[in-house]
Structures are given as structure tokens and as C-alpha cells.
CSV table of N, CA and C in Angstrom, one decimal:
chain,number,residue,atom,x,y,z
A,259,MET,N,5.2,-20.1,13.1
A,259,MET,CA,4.1,-20.6,13.9
A,259,MET,C,2.8,-19.9,13.6
A,260,LYS,N,2.8,-18.5,13.5
A,260,LYS,CA,1.6,-17.8,13.2
A,260,LYS,C,1.1,-18.1,11.8
A,261,LYS,N,2.1,-18.4,10.8
A,261,LYS,CA,1.7,-18.7,9.5
A,261,LYS,C,0.9,-20.0,9.5
A,262,LEU,N,1.3,-21.0,10.3
A,262,LEU,CA,0.7,-22.3,10.3
A,262,LEU,C,-0.8,-22.1,10.9
A,263,LEU,N,-1.0,-21.2,11.8
A,263,LEU,CA,-2.3,-21.0,12.3
A,263,LEU,C,-3.2,-20.2,11.4
A,264,LEU,N,-2.6,-19.3,10.7
A,264,LEU,CA,-3.3,-18.3,9.8
A,264,LEU,C,-3.8,-19.1,8.6
A,265,LEU,N,-3.0,-20.0,8.1
A,265,LEU,CA,-3.4,-20.7,6.8
A,265,LEU,C,-4.7,-21.5,7.0
A,266,PRO,N,-4.9,-22.3,8.0
A,266,PRO,CA,-6.2,-23.0,8.2
A,266,PRO,C,-7.3,-22.1,8.5
A,267,ALA,N,-7.1,-20.9,9.1
A,267,ALA,CA,-8.2,-20.0,9.4
A,267,ALA,C,-8.7,-19.4,8.1
A,268,ILE,N,-7.8,-19.0,7.2
A,268,ILE,CA,-8.1,-18.5,5.9
A,268,ILE,C,-8.9,-19.5,5.1
A,269,ALA,N,-8.4,-20.8,5.1
A,269,ALA,CA,-9.1,-21.8,4.4
A,269,ALA,C,-10.5,-22.0,4.9
A,270,VAL,N,-10.7,-22.0,6.2
A,270,VAL,CA,-12.1,-22.2,6.7
A,270,VAL,C,-13.0,-21.0,6.3
A,271,ILE,N,-12.5,-19.8,6.4
A,271,ILE,CA,-13.3,-18.6,6.0
A,271,ILE,C,-13.6,-18.8,4.5
A,272,GLY,N,-12.7,-19.2,3.7
A,272,GLY,CA,-13.0,-19.4,2.3
A,272,GLY,C,-14.0,-20.4,2.0
A,273,LEU,N,-14.0,-21.5,2.7
A,273,LEU,CA,-15.0,-22.6,2.6
A,273,LEU,C,-16.3,-22.1,3.0
A,274,ILE,N,-16.4,-21.4,4.1
A,274,ILE,CA,-17.7,-20.9,4.6
A,274,ILE,C,-18.3,-19.9,3.6
A,275,SER,N,-17.5,-19.0,3.0
A,275,SER,CA,-18.0,-18.0,2.1
A,275,SER,C,-18.5,-18.7,0.8
A,276,CYS,N,-17.7,-19.7,0.3
A,276,CYS,CA,-18.1,-20.4,-0.9
A,276,CYS,C,-19.4,-21.2,-0.6
A,277,ASN,N,-19.5,-21.8,0.5
A,277,ASN,CA,-20.7,-22.6,0.9
A,277,ASN,C,-21.9,-21.7,0.9
A,278,SER,N,-21.8,-20.5,1.6
A,278,SER,CA,-23.0,-19.7,1.7
A,278,SER,C,-23.4,-19.1,0.3
A,279,GLU,N,-22.4,-18.8,-0.6
A,279,GLU,CA,-22.6,-18.3,-1.9
A,279,GLU,C,-23.4,-19.4,-2.7
A,280,GLY,N,-23.1,-20.6,-2.6
A,280,GLY,CA,-23.8,-21.7,-3.3
A,280,GLY,C,-25.2,-21.9,-2.8
A,281,THR,N,-25.4,-21.7,-1.5
A,281,THR,CA,-26.7,-21.8,-0.9
A,281,THR,C,-27.6,-20.7,-1.5
A,282,THR,N,-27.1,-19.5,-1.6
A,282,THR,CA,-27.9,-18.4,-2.2
A,282,THR,C,-28.2,-18.7,-3.6
A,283,LEU,N,-27.3,-19.2,-4.4
A,283,LEU,CA,-27.5,-19.5,-5.8
A,283,LEU,C,-28.6,-20.5,-5.9
A,284,ASN,N,-28.5,-21.6,-5.1
A,284,ASN,CA,-29.5,-22.6,-5.1
A,284,ASN,C,-30.9,-22.1,-4.7
A,285,THR,N,-30.9,-21.1,-3.8
A,285,THR,CA,-32.2,-20.5,-3.4
A,285,THR,C,-32.8,-19.7,-4.6
A,286,VAL,N,-32.0,-19.0,-5.3
A,286,VAL,CA,-32.4,-18.2,-6.4
A,286,VAL,C,-33.0,-19.2,-7.5
A,287,GLN,N,-32.3,-20.3,-7.7
A,287,GLN,CA,-32.8,-21.2,-8.7
A,287,GLN,C,-34.1,-21.9,-8.2
A,288,SER,N,-34.2,-22.1,-7.0
A,288,SER,CA,-35.5,-22.8,-6.5
A,288,SER,C,-36.6,-21.8,-6.4
A,289,MET,N,-36.4,-20.5,-6.4
A,289,MET,CA,-37.5,-19.6,-6.3
A,289,MET,C,-38.0,-19.2,-7.7
A,290,LYS,N,-37.4,-19.6,-8.8
A,290,LYS,CA,-37.8,-19.3,-10.1
A,290,LYS,C,-39.1,-20.0,-10.4
A,291,THR,N,-40.0,-19.4,-11.1
A,291,THR,CA,-41.3,-20.0,-11.5
A,291,THR,C,-41.0,-21.0,-12.6
A,292,PRO,N,-41.9,-21.9,-12.8
A,292,PRO,CA,-41.7,-22.9,-14.0
A,292,PRO,C,-41.6,-22.2,-15.3
A,293,GLN,N,-42.3,-21.0,-15.5
A,293,GLN,CA,-42.2,-20.3,-16.7
A,293,GLN,C,-40.8,-19.7,-16.9
A,294,MET,N,-40.2,-19.2,-15.8
A,294,MET,CA,-38.8,-18.7,-15.8
A,294,MET,C,-37.8,-19.8,-16.2
A,295,GLU,N,-38.1,-21.0,-15.6
A,295,GLU,CA,-37.2,-22.1,-15.9
A,295,GLU,C,-37.3,-22.5,-17.3
A,296,ASN,N,-38.5,-22.5,-17.9
A,296,ASN,CA,-38.7,-22.9,-19.3
A,296,ASN,C,-38.0,-21.9,-20.2
A,297,PHE,N,-38.1,-20.6,-19.8
A,297,PHE,CA,-37.4,-19.5,-20.6
A,297,PHE,C,-35.9,-19.7,-20.5
A,298,ASP,N,-35.4,-20.1,-19.4
A,298,ASP,CA,-33.9,-20.4,-19.2
A,298,ASP,C,-33.6,-21.5,-20.2
A,299,LYS,N,-34.4,-22.6,-20.1
A,299,LYS,CA,-34.1,-23.8,-21.0
A,299,LYS,C,-34.1,-23.5,-22.5
A,300,ALA,N,-35.1,-22.6,-22.8
A,300,ALA,CA,-35.2,-22.2,-24.2
A,300,ALA,C,-33.9,-21.5,-24.7
A,301,PHE,N,-33.4,-20.6,-23.9
A,301,PHE,CA,-32.2,-19.9,-24.3
A,301,PHE,C,-31.0,-20.8,-24.3
A,302,LYS,N,-30.9,-21.7,-23.3
A,302,LYS,CA,-29.8,-22.7,-23.3
A,302,LYS,C,-29.9,-23.6,-24.5
A,303,SER,N,-31.1,-23.9,-25.0
A,303,SER,CA,-31.2,-24.8,-26.1
A,303,SER,C,-30.6,-24.2,-27.4
A,304,LEU,N,-30.4,-22.9,-27.4
A,304,LEU,CA,-29.8,-22.3,-28.6
A,304,LEU,C,-28.4,-22.8,-28.8
A,305,GLY,N,-27.8,-23.3,-27.7
A,305,GLY,CA,-26.4,-23.8,-27.8
A,305,GLY,C,-26.3,-25.2,-28.2
A,306,ASP,N,-27.5,-25.9,-28.3
A,306,ASP,CA,-27.5,-27.3,-28.8
A,306,ASP,C,-27.0,-27.4,-30.2
A,307,PRO,N,-26.3,-28.4,-30.6
A,307,PRO,CA,-25.8,-28.5,-32.0
A,307,PRO,C,-26.8,-28.2,-33.1
A,308,GLN,N,-28.0,-28.8,-32.9
A,308,GLN,CA,-29.0,-28.6,-34.0
A,308,GLN,C,-29.6,-27.2,-34.0
A,309,ASN,N,-29.4,-26.4,-33.0
A,309,ASN,CA,-29.9,-25.1,-32.9
A,309,ASN,C,-28.9,-24.0,-33.1
A,310,ARG,N,-27.7,-24.3,-33.3
A,310,ARG,CA,-26.6,-23.3,-33.5
A,310,ARG,C,-26.8,-22.7,-34.9
A,311,PRO,N,-26.3,-21.5,-35.1
A,311,PRO,CA,-26.4,-20.8,-36.3
A,311,PRO,C,-25.8,-21.6,-37.5
A,312,THR,N,-26.5,-21.6,-38.6
A,312,THR,CA,-25.9,-22.3,-39.8
A,312,THR,C,-24.9,-21.3,-40.4
A,313,GLU,N,-24.1,-21.8,-41.4
A,313,GLU,CA,-23.1,-21.0,-42.0
A,313,GLU,C,-23.8,-19.8,-42.7
A,314,GLU,N,-24.9,-20.0,-43.3
A,314,GLU,CA,-25.7,-18.9,-44.0
A,314,GLU,C,-26.1,-17.9,-42.9
A,315,GLU,N,-26.5,-18.3,-41.8
A,315,GLU,CA,-26.9,-17.3,-40.7
A,315,GLU,C,-25.7,-16.6,-40.2
A,316,LYS,N,-24.6,-17.3,-40.1
A,316,LYS,CA,-23.4,-16.6,-39.6
A,316,LYS,C,-22.9,-15.6,-40.6
A,317,ASN,N,-23.1,-15.8,-41.9
A,317,ASN,CA,-22.6,-14.9,-42.9
A,317,ASN,C,-23.4,-13.7,-43.1
A,318,ARG,N,-24.5,-13.6,-42.5
A,318,ARG,CA,-25.4,-12.4,-42.6
A,318,ARG,C,-24.8,-11.2,-41.9
A,319,ASN,N,-23.8,-11.4,-41.1
A,319,ASN,CA,-23.2,-10.3,-40.4
A,319,ASN,C,-24.2,-9.4,-39.6
A,320,THR,N,-25.0,-10.0,-38.9
A,320,THR,CA,-26.0,-9.3,-38.0
A,320,THR,C,-26.0,-10.0,-36.6
A,321,SER,N,-26.2,-9.2,-35.6
A,321,SER,CA,-26.2,-9.7,-34.3
A,321,SER,C,-27.6,-10.3,-33.9
A,322,GLU,N,-28.6,-10.1,-34.8
A,322,GLU,CA,-29.9,-10.5,-34.5
A,322,GLU,C,-30.0,-12.0,-34.8
A,323,LEU,N,-30.9,-12.7,-34.0
A,323,LEU,CA,-31.1,-14.1,-34.2
A,323,LEU,C,-31.9,-14.3,-35.5
A,324,SER,N,-31.7,-15.4,-36.1
A,324,SER,CA,-32.4,-15.8,-37.3
A,324,SER,C,-33.9,-16.1,-36.9
A,325,ASP,N,-34.8,-16.1,-37.8
A,325,ASP,CA,-36.2,-16.4,-37.5
A,325,ASP,C,-36.3,-17.9,-37.0
A,326,ARG,N,-35.5,-18.7,-37.5
A,326,ARG,CA,-35.5,-20.1,-37.1
A,326,ARG,C,-35.1,-20.2,-35.6
A,327,ARG,N,-34.1,-19.5,-35.1
A,327,ARG,CA,-33.7,-19.5,-33.7
A,327,ARG,C,-34.7,-18.7,-32.9
A,328,LYS,N,-35.3,-17.7,-33.4
A,328,LYS,CA,-36.3,-16.9,-32.6
A,328,LYS,C,-37.5,-17.8,-32.3
A,329,ALA,N,-37.9,-18.6,-33.3
A,329,ALA,CA,-39.0,-19.5,-33.2
A,329,ALA,C,-38.8,-20.5,-32.0
A,330,LEU,N,-37.6,-20.8,-31.7
A,330,LEU,CA,-37.3,-21.7,-30.5
A,330,LEU,C,-37.6,-21.0,-29.2
A,331,LEU,N,-37.5,-19.7,-29.2
A,331,LEU,CA,-37.7,-18.9,-28.0
A,331,LEU,C,-39.1,-18.4,-27.7
A,332,VAL,N,-39.9,-18.3,-28.8
A,332,VAL,CA,-41.2,-17.7,-28.7
A,332,VAL,C,-42.2,-18.4,-27.8
A,333,PRO,N,-42.3,-19.7,-27.9
A,333,PRO,CA,-43.3,-20.4,-27.0
A,333,PRO,C,-43.0,-20.1,-25.5
A,334,ALA,N,-41.7,-20.3,-25.1
A,334,ALA,CA,-41.4,-20.0,-23.7
A,334,ALA,C,-41.5,-18.5,-23.3
A,335,SER,N,-41.3,-17.7,-24.3
A,335,SER,CA,-41.4,-16.2,-24.1
A,335,SER,C,-42.9,-15.9,-23.9
A,336,LYS,N,-43.7,-16.4,-24.7
A,336,LYS,CA,-45.2,-16.1,-24.6
A,336,LYS,C,-45.7,-16.7,-23.2
A,337,GLU,N,-45.2,-17.8,-22.9
A,337,GLU,CA,-45.7,-18.5,-21.6
A,337,GLU,C,-45.3,-17.6,-20.4
A,338,LEU,N,-44.1,-17.0,-20.5
A,338,LEU,CA,-43.6,-16.1,-19.4
A,338,LEU,C,-44.4,-14.8,-19.3
A,339,ILE,N,-44.7,-14.3,-20.5
A,339,ILE,CA,-45.4,-13.0,-20.6
A,339,ILE,C,-46.8,-13.3,-20.0
A,340,LEU,N,-47.5,-14.3,-20.5
A,340,LEU,CA,-48.8,-14.6,-20.0
A,340,LEU,C,-48.9,-14.9,-18.5
A,341,SER,N,-47.8,-15.5,-18.0
A,341,SER,CA,-47.8,-15.8,-16.5
A,341,SER,C,-47.7,-14.5,-15.7
A,342,SER,N,-47.4,-13.4,-16.3
A,342,SER,CA,-47.3,-12.1,-15.6
A,342,SER,C,-48.6,-11.4,-15.5
A,343,GLY,N,-49.6,-12.0,-16.1
A,343,GLY,CA,-51.0,-11.4,-16.0
A,343,GLY,C,-51.4,-10.7,-17.3
A,344,VAL,N,-50.6,-10.8,-18.3
A,344,VAL,CA,-51.0,-10.2,-19.6
A,344,VAL,C,-51.9,-11.2,-20.3
A,345,THR,N,-52.9,-10.7,-21.0
A,345,THR,CA,-53.8,-11.6,-21.8
A,345,THR,C,-53.2,-11.8,-23.1
A,346,GLU,N,-53.7,-12.9,-23.8
A,346,GLU,CA,-53.3,-13.2,-25.1
A,346,GLU,C,-53.6,-12.1,-26.1
A,347,SER,N,-54.7,-11.5,-26.0
A,347,SER,CA,-55.1,-10.4,-26.9
A,347,SER,C,-54.2,-9.2,-26.7
A,348,GLU,N,-53.8,-8.9,-25.4
A,348,GLU,CA,-52.9,-7.8,-25.1
A,348,GLU,C,-51.5,-8.0,-25.7
A,349,LEU,N,-51.1,-9.3,-25.6
A,349,LEU,CA,-49.8,-9.7,-26.1
A,349,LEU,C,-49.8,-9.5,-27.6
A,350,THR,N,-50.8,-9.9,-28.3
A,350,THR,CA,-50.9,-9.8,-29.7
A,350,THR,C,-51.0,-8.3,-30.1
A,351,ARG,N,-51.8,-7.5,-29.4
A,351,ARG,CA,-52.0,-6.1,-29.7
A,351,ARG,C,-50.6,-5.3,-29.6
A,352,LYS,N,-49.9,-5.6,-28.5
A,352,LYS,CA,-48.7,-4.9,-28.2
A,352,LYS,C,-47.5,-5.3,-29.1
A,353,THR,N,-47.5,-6.5,-29.5
A,353,THR,CA,-46.3,-7.0,-30.3
A,353,THR,C,-46.6,-7.2,-31.8
A,354,GLY,N,-47.9,-7.3,-32.1
A,354,GLY,CA,-48.3,-7.6,-33.5
A,354,GLY,C,-47.8,-8.9,-33.9
A,355,GLY,N,-47.5,-9.8,-33.0
A,355,GLY,CA,-46.9,-11.1,-33.4
A,355,GLY,C,-45.5,-11.1,-33.7
A,356,ASP,N,-44.8,-10.0,-33.6
A,356,ASP,CA,-43.4,-9.9,-33.9
A,356,ASP,C,-42.5,-10.7,-32.9
A,357,MET,N,-41.8,-11.6,-33.4
A,357,MET,CA,-41.1,-12.5,-32.6
A,357,MET,C,-40.0,-11.8,-31.7
A,358,SER,N,-39.4,-10.8,-32.3
A,358,SER,CA,-38.3,-10.0,-31.6
A,358,SER,C,-38.9,-9.3,-30.4
A,359,GLN,N,-40.1,-8.7,-30.7
A,359,GLN,CA,-40.7,-7.9,-29.6
A,359,GLN,C,-41.2,-8.8,-28.5
A,360,ILE,N,-41.7,-10.0,-28.8
A,360,ILE,CA,-42.1,-11.0,-27.8
A,360,ILE,C,-40.9,-11.4,-27.0
A,361,ILE,N,-39.8,-11.7,-27.6
A,361,ILE,CA,-38.6,-12.2,-26.9
A,361,ILE,C,-38.1,-11.0,-26.0
A,362,VAL,N,-38.0,-9.8,-26.5
A,362,VAL,CA,-37.5,-8.7,-25.7
A,362,VAL,C,-38.4,-8.5,-24.5
A,363,TRP,N,-39.7,-8.5,-24.7
A,363,TRP,CA,-40.7,-8.3,-23.6
A,363,TRP,C,-40.5,-9.4,-22.5
A,364,ALA,N,-40.4,-10.6,-23.0
A,364,ALA,CA,-40.2,-11.7,-22.0
A,364,ALA,C,-38.9,-11.6,-21.3
A,365,THR,N,-37.8,-11.2,-22.0
A,365,THR,CA,-36.5,-11.0,-21.3
A,365,THR,C,-36.6,-9.9,-20.2
A,366,ASN,N,-37.3,-8.8,-20.5
A,366,ASN,CA,-37.5,-7.8,-19.5
A,366,ASN,C,-38.3,-8.3,-18.3
A,367,ILE,N,-39.3,-9.1,-18.5
A,367,ILE,CA,-40.1,-9.7,-17.4
A,367,ILE,C,-39.2,-10.6,-16.6
A,368,TYR,N,-38.4,-11.4,-17.3
A,368,TYR,CA,-37.5,-12.4,-16.6
A,368,TYR,C,-36.5,-11.6,-15.7
A,369,MET,N,-35.9,-10.6,-16.3
A,369,MET,CA,-34.9,-9.8,-15.5
A,369,MET,C,-35.6,-9.1,-14.3
A,370,GLN,N,-36.8,-8.6,-14.5
A,370,GLN,CA,-37.6,-8.0,-13.4
A,370,GLN,C,-37.8,-9.0,-12.3
A,371,LYS,N,-38.3,-10.2,-12.7
A,371,LYS,CA,-38.6,-11.2,-11.7
A,371,LYS,C,-37.3,-11.7,-11.0
A,372,SER,N,-36.2,-11.8,-11.7
A,372,SER,CA,-35.0,-12.2,-11.1
A,372,SER,C,-34.5,-11.2,-10.1
A,373,ASP,N,-34.6,-9.9,-10.4
A,373,ASP,CA,-34.3,-8.9,-9.5
A,373,ASP,C,-35.1,-8.9,-8.2
A,374,GLU,N,-36.4,-9.2,-8.4
A,374,GLU,CA,-37.3,-9.3,-7.2
A,374,GLU,C,-36.9,-10.5,-6.3
A,375,ILE,N,-36.5,-11.6,-6.9
A,375,ILE,CA,-36.0,-12.7,-6.2
A,375,ILE,C,-34.8,-12.4,-5.4
A,376,ARG,N,-33.8,-11.7,-6.0
A,376,ARG,CA,-32.6,-11.3,-5.3
A,376,ARG,C,-32.9,-10.4,-4.2
A,377,LYS,N,-33.8,-9.4,-4.4
A,377,LYS,CA,-34.1,-8.4,-3.4
A,377,LYS,C,-34.8,-9.2,-2.2
A,378,ASN,N,-35.6,-10.1,-2.5
A,378,ASN,CA,-36.3,-10.9,-1.4
A,378,ASN,C,-35.2,-11.7,-0.6
A,379,LEU,N,-34.3,-12.2,-1.3
A,379,LEU,CA,-33.2,-13.0,-0.6
A,379,LEU,C,-32.4,-12.1,0.3
A,380,LYS,N,-32.1,-10.9,-0.2
A,380,LYS,CA,-31.3,-10.0,0.6
A,380,LYS,C,-32.0,-9.5,1.8
A,381,SER,N,-33.3,-9.3,1.7
A,381,SER,CA,-34.1,-8.8,2.8
A,381,SER,C,-34.3,-9.9,3.9
A,382,GLU,N,-34.2,-11.2,3.4
A,382,GLU,CA,-34.3,-12.3,4.4
A,382,GLU,C,-33.0,-12.5,5.2
A,383,LYS,N,-31.9,-12.0,4.7
A,383,LYS,CA,-30.6,-12.3,5.4
A,383,LYS,C,-30.4,-11.4,6.6
């Protein structure tokens, strides 16, 4: 008898925890800036068939993205960096136009902003 009562209670607790977890995730997504969303989309586009590494790129035995694939990320990266208050001239001065540096800088900003969003959500709870 106890087992019959315990099973539905566990199921309800599981559903409630999954439901609140989804709500938090949706809130994180909704709090992202348009620049952050574009940066997300740019990274996800690397998985599109036309943007996957070619055989030649695979054979180079390096973990670094090819220039062709970096070029897909640079526009969204620059947009994200500029949205953080950095000027175009400062961006150029600090990176020298190097695609890798631009992408790394944007990734750091993205991670910083994501952490801020998570902290704000935790403080609201």
C-alpha cells in the first residue's frame, strides 16, 4: 500500500522539478540580447552541411577552425563585442583584425553575460 502511494508522490515531484528547470532555461534564453542570440546562431551554423569541415580541413590535424569557418563567426563576434561598449577602433587596435582573437574575445563576453544572467535568475528566486 505504501508503495502505491509513494510512486505517484515521486512522479509528481519529478514533474515539478522538470517543469521548473524548463522555466529557468526558457528565462535564460529570453534574457539573451539579440547579439548573444546571433552569436549562438553563428556557432550553430558551423554544424550545417555546407559549413562543416572539408576533407582537406580535417586532414590538417589541428583543433583550430579554418579561415573559412572563422569567417562565418566574425560578423556575429564583432557585433557582440561592439554591443558591450567597445568602439570599432578599439576592436581593431586590440585584435589587429585577427579572426581568432575576435572570436575568443566575443566568446569571453558571451560567457560573462551568460553568467550575469544566471546570477540574476538565482537572485530572483
